[in-house]
Amino acid sequence: MADNKNENPAPPLPEPTLVSQPMWEAANEGKLFLQFDPISGKPQFWPRPVNVQNGKADYEWREVSGKGTLYAWTLVHVPAPGFDDRVPYVLGSVDLAEGGRVVAQMVNAEVEQLTPGLAVRVVWERRSEEINIYCLLYTSPSPRDRG
């Protein structure tokens, strides 16, 4: 029997559903799409089969800039399967400029540099021909570094 203890499996690939397919198609082109309530303009994320504002299936897909501000973060020491070679890594929660909050791995982050309100933007990690995953990149110095 082969010893596979030292092999790190690849990060898992999401499996798009009928509901999430438009988001993954856009991501494959390097675009971040969210569902929006057509009346209030409020976004919802993660994709759902119904509009959380009114319970109907009347949401709209819209492209968002992928720019936002860091809301919170955590340093991951015990990784999910497929992320062993990345530990420790930072997961960030970001309030997007257009509204809505997303969570993703921060690709250039050192915990000591992070503060709430830090400007971030989405960047992409290609995992297959069909799947492009969004990650977060901070784009401004920490408010405490600005003097």
Short mmCIF file of N, CA and C in Angstrom, two decimals:
data_model
loop_
_atom_site.label_atom_id
_atom_site.label_comp_id
_atom_site.label_asym_id
_atom_site.label_seq_id
_atom_site.Cartn_x
_atom_site.Cartn_y
_atom_site.Cartn_z
N MET A 1 0.85 -1.19 0.00
CA MET A 1 0.00 0.00 0.00
C MET A 1 0.88 1.24 0.00
N ALA A 2 0.61 2.21 -0.86
CA ALA A 2 1.41 3.42 -0.97
C ALA A 2 1.15 4.34 0.21
N ASP A 3 2.21 5.06 0.63
CA ASP A 3 2.08 6.02 1.73
C ASP A 3 1.78 7.39 1.13
N ASN A 4 0.55 7.88 1.31
CA ASN A 4 0.13 9.17 0.76
C ASN A 4 0.07 10.26 1.81
N LYS A 5 0.68 10.03 2.99
CA LYS A 5 0.58 11.00 4.08
C LYS A 5 1.22 12.33 3.74
N ASN A 6 2.25 12.32 2.88
CA ASN A 6 2.95 13.55 2.56
C ASN A 6 2.35 14.28 1.36
N GLU A 7 1.37 13.70 0.72
CA GLU A 7 0.75 14.35 -0.42
C GLU A 7 -0.36 15.27 0.04
N ASN A 8 -0.35 16.47 -0.49
CA ASN A 8 -1.40 17.41 -0.16
C ASN A 8 -2.39 17.42 -1.33
N PRO A 9 -3.64 17.05 -1.09
CA PRO A 9 -4.60 17.09 -2.19
C PRO A 9 -4.83 18.52 -2.66
N ALA A 10 -5.25 18.66 -3.88
CA ALA A 10 -5.58 19.98 -4.42
C ALA A 10 -6.79 20.54 -3.68
N PRO A 11 -6.89 21.87 -3.57
CA PRO A 11 -8.09 22.44 -2.96
C PRO A 11 -9.33 21.95 -3.71
N PRO A 12 -10.41 21.75 -2.99
CA PRO A 12 -11.62 21.25 -3.65
C PRO A 12 -12.19 22.26 -4.64
N LEU A 13 -12.85 21.74 -5.65
CA LEU A 13 -13.53 22.59 -6.62
C LEU A 13 -15.01 22.69 -6.24
N PRO A 14 -15.56 23.90 -6.27
CA PRO A 14 -16.99 24.03 -6.03
C PRO A 14 -17.77 23.33 -7.14
N GLU A 15 -18.95 22.91 -6.82
CA GLU A 15 -19.83 22.30 -7.82
C GLU A 15 -21.00 23.25 -8.07
N PRO A 16 -20.94 24.00 -9.18
CA PRO A 16 -22.02 24.93 -9.47
C PRO A 16 -23.38 24.23 -9.53
N THR A 17 -24.39 24.93 -9.05
CA THR A 17 -25.77 24.46 -9.10
C THR A 17 -26.53 25.32 -10.09
N LEU A 18 -27.78 24.98 -10.34
CA LEU A 18 -28.61 25.82 -11.21
C LEU A 18 -28.67 27.25 -10.67
N VAL A 19 -28.70 27.38 -9.35
CA VAL A 19 -28.79 28.71 -8.74
C VAL A 19 -27.47 29.46 -8.84
N SER A 20 -26.36 28.79 -8.57
CA SER A 20 -25.06 29.49 -8.53
C SER A 20 -24.34 29.56 -9.88
N GLN A 21 -24.84 28.87 -10.89
CA GLN A 21 -24.16 28.81 -12.19
C GLN A 21 -23.83 30.19 -12.77
N PRO A 22 -24.74 31.19 -12.73
CA PRO A 22 -24.38 32.50 -13.28
C PRO A 22 -23.18 33.13 -12.57
N MET A 23 -23.07 32.94 -11.27
CA MET A 23 -21.94 33.47 -10.53
C MET A 23 -20.64 32.81 -10.98
N TRP A 24 -20.64 31.48 -11.14
CA TRP A 24 -19.44 30.77 -11.54
C TRP A 24 -19.06 31.07 -12.99
N GLU A 25 -20.05 31.25 -13.87
CA GLU A 25 -19.74 31.63 -15.25
C GLU A 25 -19.06 32.99 -15.29
N ALA A 26 -19.56 33.93 -14.51
CA ALA A 26 -18.95 35.26 -14.44
C ALA A 26 -17.54 35.17 -13.84
N ALA A 27 -17.40 34.39 -12.77
CA ALA A 27 -16.09 34.23 -12.13
C ALA A 27 -15.08 33.66 -13.11
N ASN A 28 -15.52 32.76 -13.96
CA ASN A 28 -14.61 32.17 -14.94
C ASN A 28 -14.06 33.21 -15.90
N GLU A 29 -14.77 34.34 -16.02
CA GLU A 29 -14.31 35.46 -16.85
C GLU A 29 -13.66 36.56 -16.02
N GLY A 30 -13.42 36.28 -14.72
CA GLY A 30 -12.78 37.27 -13.86
C GLY A 30 -13.72 38.37 -13.39
N LYS A 31 -15.01 38.06 -13.30
CA LYS A 31 -16.01 39.03 -12.86
C LYS A 31 -16.74 38.49 -11.64
N LEU A 32 -17.01 39.38 -10.69
CA LEU A 32 -17.75 39.00 -9.49
C LEU A 32 -19.20 39.46 -9.64
N PHE A 33 -20.11 38.50 -9.61
CA PHE A 33 -21.54 38.79 -9.72
C PHE A 33 -22.24 38.42 -8.42
N LEU A 34 -23.17 39.25 -8.00
CA LEU A 34 -24.01 38.98 -6.84
C LEU A 34 -25.47 39.06 -7.26
N GLN A 35 -26.33 38.45 -6.47
CA GLN A 35 -27.77 38.60 -6.67
C GLN A 35 -28.21 39.87 -5.96
N PHE A 36 -29.15 40.60 -6.58
CA PHE A 36 -29.69 41.83 -6.01
C PHE A 36 -31.21 41.80 -6.03
N ASP A 37 -31.81 42.40 -5.02
CA ASP A 37 -33.25 42.62 -5.01
C ASP A 37 -33.54 43.73 -6.01
N PRO A 38 -34.43 43.51 -6.98
CA PRO A 38 -34.66 44.52 -8.02
C PRO A 38 -35.34 45.80 -7.50
N ILE A 39 -36.04 45.73 -6.38
CA ILE A 39 -36.73 46.91 -5.85
C ILE A 39 -35.86 47.69 -4.88
N SER A 40 -35.32 47.01 -3.87
CA SER A 40 -34.53 47.71 -2.85
C SER A 40 -33.08 47.91 -3.28
N GLY A 41 -32.62 47.10 -4.24
CA GLY A 41 -31.23 47.19 -4.66
C GLY A 41 -30.26 46.53 -3.69
N LYS A 42 -30.77 45.81 -2.70
CA LYS A 42 -29.89 45.17 -1.72
C LYS A 42 -29.33 43.87 -2.29
N PRO A 43 -28.02 43.66 -2.07
CA PRO A 43 -27.40 42.42 -2.56
C PRO A 43 -27.59 41.27 -1.58
N GLN A 44 -27.44 40.07 -2.08
CA GLN A 44 -27.38 38.90 -1.21
C GLN A 44 -26.26 38.00 -1.69
N PHE A 45 -25.57 37.45 -0.74
CA PHE A 45 -24.47 36.55 -1.03
C PHE A 45 -24.40 35.57 0.12
N TRP A 46 -24.33 34.43 -0.16
CA TRP A 46 -24.10 33.43 -1.17
C TRP A 46 -25.36 33.27 -2.02
N PRO A 47 -25.25 32.84 -3.29
CA PRO A 47 -26.44 32.68 -4.13
C PRO A 47 -27.50 31.78 -3.50
N ARG A 48 -28.73 32.23 -3.60
CA ARG A 48 -29.86 31.49 -3.05
C ARG A 48 -30.94 31.39 -4.12
N PRO A 49 -31.82 30.40 -4.00
CA PRO A 49 -32.87 30.24 -5.01
C PRO A 49 -33.95 31.31 -4.94
N VAL A 50 -34.03 32.02 -3.79
CA VAL A 50 -35.04 33.06 -3.65
C VAL A 50 -34.40 34.33 -3.13
N ASN A 51 -35.07 35.42 -3.35
CA ASN A 51 -34.69 36.74 -2.87
C ASN A 51 -34.95 36.79 -1.36
N VAL A 52 -33.93 37.06 -0.57
CA VAL A 52 -34.11 37.08 0.89
C VAL A 52 -34.93 38.28 1.35
N GLN A 53 -35.11 39.28 0.50
CA GLN A 53 -35.91 40.45 0.86
C GLN A 53 -37.40 40.17 0.82
N ASN A 54 -37.82 39.31 -0.13
CA ASN A 54 -39.27 39.11 -0.29
C ASN A 54 -39.69 37.65 -0.47
N GLY A 55 -38.73 36.72 -0.49
CA GLY A 55 -39.06 35.31 -0.61
C GLY A 55 -39.42 34.85 -2.02
N LYS A 56 -39.34 35.74 -2.99
CA LYS A 56 -39.65 35.39 -4.38
C LYS A 56 -38.37 35.10 -5.15
N ALA A 57 -38.50 34.48 -6.30
CA ALA A 57 -37.35 34.21 -7.16
C ALA A 57 -37.17 35.34 -8.16
N ASP A 58 -37.22 36.57 -7.68
CA ASP A 58 -37.15 37.72 -8.60
C ASP A 58 -35.84 38.50 -8.47
N TYR A 59 -34.78 37.86 -8.00
CA TYR A 59 -33.50 38.55 -7.88
C TYR A 59 -32.91 38.80 -9.26
N GLU A 60 -31.95 39.72 -9.30
CA GLU A 60 -31.21 40.03 -10.53
C GLU A 60 -29.74 39.78 -10.27
N TRP A 61 -29.03 39.29 -11.27
CA TRP A 61 -27.58 39.15 -11.18
C TRP A 61 -26.95 40.44 -11.67
N ARG A 62 -26.00 40.98 -10.89
CA ARG A 62 -25.30 42.20 -11.28
C ARG A 62 -23.81 42.05 -11.00
N GLU A 63 -23.01 42.63 -11.87
CA GLU A 63 -21.57 42.65 -11.64
C GLU A 63 -21.25 43.70 -10.58
N VAL A 64 -20.33 43.38 -9.69
CA VAL A 64 -19.84 44.33 -8.69
C VAL A 64 -18.35 44.50 -8.90
N SER A 65 -17.82 45.57 -8.36
CA SER A 65 -16.42 45.93 -8.60
C SER A 65 -15.42 44.99 -7.95
N GLY A 66 -15.82 44.34 -6.86
CA GLY A 66 -14.88 43.52 -6.11
C GLY A 66 -14.04 44.33 -5.15
N LYS A 67 -14.32 45.63 -5.05
CA LYS A 67 -13.60 46.49 -4.10
C LYS A 67 -14.42 46.61 -2.83
N GLY A 68 -13.72 46.71 -1.72
CA GLY A 68 -14.41 46.84 -0.45
C GLY A 68 -13.46 47.13 0.68
N THR A 69 -13.96 46.97 1.90
CA THR A 69 -13.15 47.20 3.09
C THR A 69 -13.21 45.98 4.00
N LEU A 70 -12.10 45.73 4.63
CA LEU A 70 -11.99 44.59 5.53
C LEU A 70 -12.87 44.81 6.76
N TYR A 71 -13.72 43.85 7.03
CA TYR A 71 -14.60 43.90 8.20
C TYR A 71 -13.98 43.12 9.36
N ALA A 72 -13.54 41.90 9.08
CA ALA A 72 -12.94 41.03 10.10
C ALA A 72 -12.07 40.00 9.41
N TRP A 73 -11.27 39.30 10.20
CA TRP A 73 -10.39 38.27 9.64
C TRP A 73 -10.04 37.28 10.73
N THR A 74 -9.53 36.14 10.28
CA THR A 74 -9.03 35.12 11.19
C THR A 74 -7.82 34.46 10.57
N LEU A 75 -6.89 34.06 11.41
CA LEU A 75 -5.71 33.35 10.96
C LEU A 75 -5.99 31.85 11.10
N VAL A 76 -5.95 31.14 9.99
CA VAL A 76 -6.27 29.72 9.97
C VAL A 76 -5.00 28.90 10.19
N HIS A 77 -5.02 28.07 11.24
CA HIS A 77 -3.90 27.18 11.53
C HIS A 77 -4.24 25.73 11.21
N VAL A 78 -5.52 25.38 11.25
CA VAL A 78 -5.98 24.03 10.95
C VAL A 78 -6.77 24.12 9.65
N PRO A 79 -6.17 23.73 8.55
CA PRO A 79 -6.77 23.97 7.24
C PRO A 79 -7.87 22.98 6.88
N ALA A 80 -8.71 23.41 5.99
CA ALA A 80 -9.66 22.52 5.33
C ALA A 80 -8.86 21.61 4.40
N PRO A 81 -9.39 20.45 4.02
CA PRO A 81 -8.67 19.56 3.09
C PRO A 81 -8.27 20.30 1.81
N GLY A 82 -7.03 20.12 1.43
CA GLY A 82 -6.52 20.75 0.21
C GLY A 82 -5.80 22.06 0.46
N PHE A 83 -5.78 22.53 1.70
CA PHE A 83 -5.14 23.81 2.00
C PHE A 83 -3.95 23.66 2.96
N ASP A 84 -3.49 22.42 3.16
CA ASP A 84 -2.40 22.16 4.09
C ASP A 84 -1.16 22.99 3.80
N ASP A 85 -0.84 23.15 2.52
CA ASP A 85 0.39 23.85 2.16
C ASP A 85 0.25 25.38 2.27
N ARG A 86 -0.90 25.86 2.67
CA ARG A 86 -1.11 27.31 2.78
C ARG A 86 -1.07 27.82 4.22
N VAL A 87 -1.11 26.92 5.19
CA VAL A 87 -1.18 27.36 6.58
C VAL A 87 0.14 27.97 7.04
N PRO A 88 0.07 28.96 7.93
CA PRO A 88 -1.18 29.63 8.30
C PRO A 88 -1.59 30.59 7.19
N TYR A 89 -2.90 30.76 7.02
CA TYR A 89 -3.40 31.71 6.04
C TYR A 89 -4.54 32.51 6.65
N VAL A 90 -4.82 33.64 6.02
CA VAL A 90 -5.82 34.56 6.54
C VAL A 90 -7.10 34.45 5.72
N LEU A 91 -8.22 34.30 6.41
CA LEU A 91 -9.54 34.43 5.79
C LEU A 91 -10.07 35.79 6.17
N GLY A 92 -10.52 36.54 5.18
CA GLY A 92 -11.04 37.87 5.44
C GLY A 92 -12.52 37.97 5.10
N SER A 93 -13.21 38.77 5.87
CA SER A 93 -14.61 39.10 5.61
C SER A 93 -14.65 40.56 5.17
N VAL A 94 -15.23 40.80 4.00
CA VAL A 94 -15.15 42.11 3.36
C VAL A 94 -16.53 42.66 3.04
N ASP A 95 -16.74 43.92 3.40
CA ASP A 95 -17.94 44.64 3.00
C ASP A 95 -17.66 45.24 1.63
N LEU A 96 -18.40 44.80 0.63
CA LEU A 96 -18.19 45.28 -0.74
C LEU A 96 -18.73 46.71 -0.90
N ALA A 97 -18.13 47.44 -1.82
CA ALA A 97 -18.53 48.83 -2.07
C ALA A 97 -20.01 48.93 -2.45
N GLU A 98 -20.52 47.94 -3.19
CA GLU A 98 -21.91 47.95 -3.63
C GLU A 98 -22.87 47.37 -2.60
N GLY A 99 -22.34 46.96 -1.46
CA GLY A 99 -23.14 46.29 -0.44
C GLY A 99 -22.89 44.80 -0.48
N GLY A 100 -23.25 44.14 0.57
CA GLY A 100 -23.01 42.71 0.67
C GLY A 100 -21.66 42.44 1.31
N ARG A 101 -21.53 41.26 1.84
CA ARG A 101 -20.29 40.85 2.50
C ARG A 101 -19.89 39.49 1.97
N VAL A 102 -18.60 39.35 1.64
CA VAL A 102 -18.06 38.09 1.16
C VAL A 102 -16.89 37.69 2.05
N VAL A 103 -16.59 36.40 2.04
CA VAL A 103 -15.47 35.85 2.79
C VAL A 103 -14.58 35.10 1.82
N ALA A 104 -13.27 35.30 1.96
CA ALA A 104 -12.33 34.60 1.08
C ALA A 104 -10.94 34.63 1.69
N GLN A 105 -10.06 33.82 1.11
CA GLN A 105 -8.67 33.84 1.54
C GLN A 105 -8.02 35.13 1.10
N MET A 106 -7.21 35.72 1.99
CA MET A 106 -6.42 36.90 1.64
C MET A 106 -5.06 36.41 1.19
N VAL A 107 -4.64 36.82 -0.01
CA VAL A 107 -3.44 36.25 -0.61
C VAL A 107 -2.15 36.96 -0.25
N ASN A 108 -2.19 38.17 0.24
CA ASN A 108 -0.95 38.89 0.53
C ASN A 108 -0.94 39.43 1.95
N ALA A 109 -1.66 38.81 2.85
CA ALA A 109 -1.90 39.41 4.16
C ALA A 109 -1.00 38.84 5.24
N GLU A 110 -0.48 39.73 6.03
CA GLU A 110 0.17 39.40 7.30
C GLU A 110 -0.75 39.96 8.37
N VAL A 111 -1.07 39.15 9.35
CA VAL A 111 -2.04 39.54 10.37
C VAL A 111 -1.68 40.87 11.01
N GLU A 112 -0.41 41.12 11.21
CA GLU A 112 0.03 42.36 11.86
C GLU A 112 -0.35 43.61 11.05
N GLN A 113 -0.57 43.46 9.75
CA GLN A 113 -0.91 44.59 8.88
C GLN A 113 -2.40 44.88 8.82
N LEU A 114 -3.23 43.97 9.31
CA LEU A 114 -4.67 44.07 9.11
C LEU A 114 -5.36 44.90 10.19
N THR A 115 -6.27 45.74 9.71
CA THR A 115 -7.12 46.53 10.60
C THR A 115 -8.48 46.67 9.93
N PRO A 116 -9.53 46.82 10.72
CA PRO A 116 -10.84 47.04 10.10
C PRO A 116 -10.79 48.29 9.22
N GLY A 117 -11.45 48.21 8.08
CA GLY A 117 -11.50 49.34 7.16
C GLY A 117 -10.42 49.35 6.10
N LEU A 118 -9.51 48.40 6.16
CA LEU A 118 -8.45 48.30 5.17
C LEU A 118 -9.06 48.08 3.78
N ALA A 119 -8.59 48.81 2.79
CA ALA A 119 -9.10 48.67 1.43
C ALA A 119 -8.61 47.35 0.83
N VAL A 120 -9.52 46.61 0.21
CA VAL A 120 -9.19 45.34 -0.44
C VAL A 120 -9.89 45.27 -1.78
N ARG A 121 -9.43 44.34 -2.60
CA ARG A 121 -10.09 44.07 -3.87
C ARG A 121 -10.00 42.59 -4.17
N VAL A 122 -10.87 42.13 -5.03
CA VAL A 122 -10.89 40.74 -5.44
C VAL A 122 -9.81 40.50 -6.49
N VAL A 123 -9.11 39.38 -6.34
CA VAL A 123 -8.20 38.85 -7.35
C VAL A 123 -8.63 37.40 -7.56
N TRP A 124 -8.10 36.78 -8.58
CA TRP A 124 -8.61 35.46 -8.96
C TRP A 124 -7.56 34.37 -8.89
N GLU A 125 -7.99 33.18 -8.47
CA GLU A 125 -7.15 31.98 -8.46
C GLU A 125 -7.81 30.96 -9.38
N ARG A 126 -7.13 30.64 -10.46
CA ARG A 126 -7.63 29.66 -11.42
C ARG A 126 -7.41 28.26 -10.85
N ARG A 127 -8.50 27.50 -10.67
CA ARG A 127 -8.37 26.14 -10.15
C ARG A 127 -8.63 25.07 -11.20
N SER A 128 -9.32 25.43 -12.28
CA SER A 128 -9.55 24.51 -13.38
C SER A 128 -9.98 25.35 -14.58
N GLU A 129 -10.24 24.70 -15.71
CA GLU A 129 -10.72 25.45 -16.88
C GLU A 129 -12.06 26.10 -16.61
N GLU A 130 -12.88 25.49 -15.76
CA GLU A 130 -14.22 25.99 -15.50
C GLU A 130 -14.35 26.80 -14.22
N ILE A 131 -13.38 26.68 -13.31
CA ILE A 131 -13.54 27.30 -11.98
C ILE A 131 -12.42 28.30 -11.71
N ASN A 132 -12.84 29.51 -11.44
CA ASN A 132 -11.99 30.62 -11.04
C ASN A 132 -12.51 31.06 -9.67
N ILE A 133 -11.67 31.07 -8.66
CA ILE A 133 -12.08 31.37 -7.30
C ILE A 133 -11.62 32.78 -6.94
N TYR A 134 -12.49 33.56 -6.30
CA TYR A 134 -12.07 34.89 -5.88
C TYR A 134 -11.30 34.79 -4.57
N CYS A 135 -10.27 35.62 -4.46
CA CYS A 135 -9.47 35.79 -3.25
C CYS A 135 -9.43 37.29 -2.98
N LEU A 136 -8.84 37.67 -1.87
CA LEU A 136 -8.78 39.08 -1.49
C LEU A 136 -7.34 39.55 -1.41
N LEU A 137 -7.11 40.77 -1.90
CA LEU A 137 -5.79 41.39 -1.89
C LEU A 137 -5.96 42.75 -1.25
N TYR A 138 -5.15 43.05 -0.23
CA TYR A 138 -5.31 44.39 0.35
C TYR A 138 -4.58 45.38 -0.52
N THR A 139 -5.16 46.57 -0.63
CA THR A 139 -4.65 47.55 -1.60
C THR A 139 -4.24 48.86 -0.98
N SER A 140 -4.34 49.00 0.32
CA SER A 140 -3.92 50.24 0.96
C SER A 140 -3.20 49.91 2.25
N PRO A 141 -2.36 50.83 2.68
CA PRO A 141 -1.72 50.59 3.97
C PRO A 141 -2.75 50.61 5.08
N SER A 142 -2.41 49.95 6.16
CA SER A 142 -3.25 49.95 7.34
C SER A 142 -3.41 51.37 7.85
N PRO A 143 -4.60 51.73 8.37
CA PRO A 143 -4.77 53.08 8.93
C PRO A 143 -3.72 53.41 9.98
N ARG A 144 -3.24 52.44 10.74
CA ARG A 144 -2.22 52.74 11.76
C ARG A 144 -0.86 52.99 11.14
N ASP A 145 -0.66 52.56 9.86
CA ASP A 145 0.61 52.80 9.18
C ASP A 145 0.66 54.16 8.50
N ARG A 146 -0.47 54.84 8.45
CA ARG A 146 -0.55 56.13 7.75
C ARG A 146 -0.16 57.30 8.64
N GLY A 147 0.09 57.05 9.90
CA GLY A 147 0.54 58.11 10.79
C GLY A 147 -0.57 58.75 11.43
#
